[in-house]
Amino acid sequence: MTDIQKDLPDAAKRALAEAKARRDEHGDLKLPTELGGRKGPEPVRFGDWERKGIAVDF
């Protein structure tokens, strides 16, 4: 348990434990390959987005 989780209310700790149990139960998601998607790394992952050819931060 991290320092942040120690300060959480009991309900939040239970919710996190339930979410972890669901993730462990289902394992890795088998997502289909995206067709016609963007090439290269996803821009949202790096904190910016391209709109009409211009990269903007949000």
XYZ file of C-alpha atoms in Angstrom:
58
model
C 0.000 0.000 0.000
C 1.391 3.391 -0.976
C 1.446 6.473 1.233
C -1.404 7.998 -0.784
C -3.595 4.921 -0.323
C -3.095 5.020 3.457
C -4.925 8.373 3.579
C -7.966 7.148 1.606
C -11.345 6.455 3.208
C -12.266 2.802 3.735
C -14.820 2.882 0.903
C -12.135 4.026 -1.552
C -9.756 1.288 -0.369
C -12.510 -1.322 -0.910
C -13.230 0.059 -4.377
C -9.556 -0.130 -5.331
C -9.328 -3.703 -4.035
C -12.445 -4.709 -6.014
C -11.074 -3.109 -9.190
C -7.758 -4.931 -8.757
C -9.584 -8.236 -8.267
C -11.570 -7.673 -11.484
C -8.393 -6.829 -13.426
C -6.664 -9.939 -12.061
C -9.684 -12.101 -12.926
C -9.959 -10.927 -16.527
C -6.250 -10.674 -17.294
C -5.007 -8.778 -20.337
C -7.546 -7.395 -22.767
C -7.432 -8.903 -26.253
C -8.262 -5.836 -28.324
C -8.599 -6.042 -32.109
C -6.082 -4.265 -34.335
C -7.201 -0.766 -35.239
C -7.857 -0.306 -38.950
C -7.211 3.087 -40.490
C -5.776 4.466 -37.270
C -3.033 6.981 -36.797
C 0.569 5.916 -37.463
C 3.134 6.181 -34.697
C 2.628 6.847 -30.996
C -0.746 8.056 -29.746
C -0.497 11.856 -29.287
C -2.757 11.942 -26.218
C -0.216 9.804 -24.410
C 2.357 12.570 -24.774
C 0.131 15.421 -23.590
C -0.729 17.032 -26.916
C -3.200 16.520 -29.723
C -3.206 17.363 -33.393
C -6.150 19.350 -34.728
C -6.169 20.421 -38.384
C -2.418 19.820 -38.611
C -1.542 21.863 -35.511
C -0.359 20.192 -32.298
C -2.040 21.705 -29.249
C -1.525 21.071 -25.549
C -4.356 20.583 -23.149
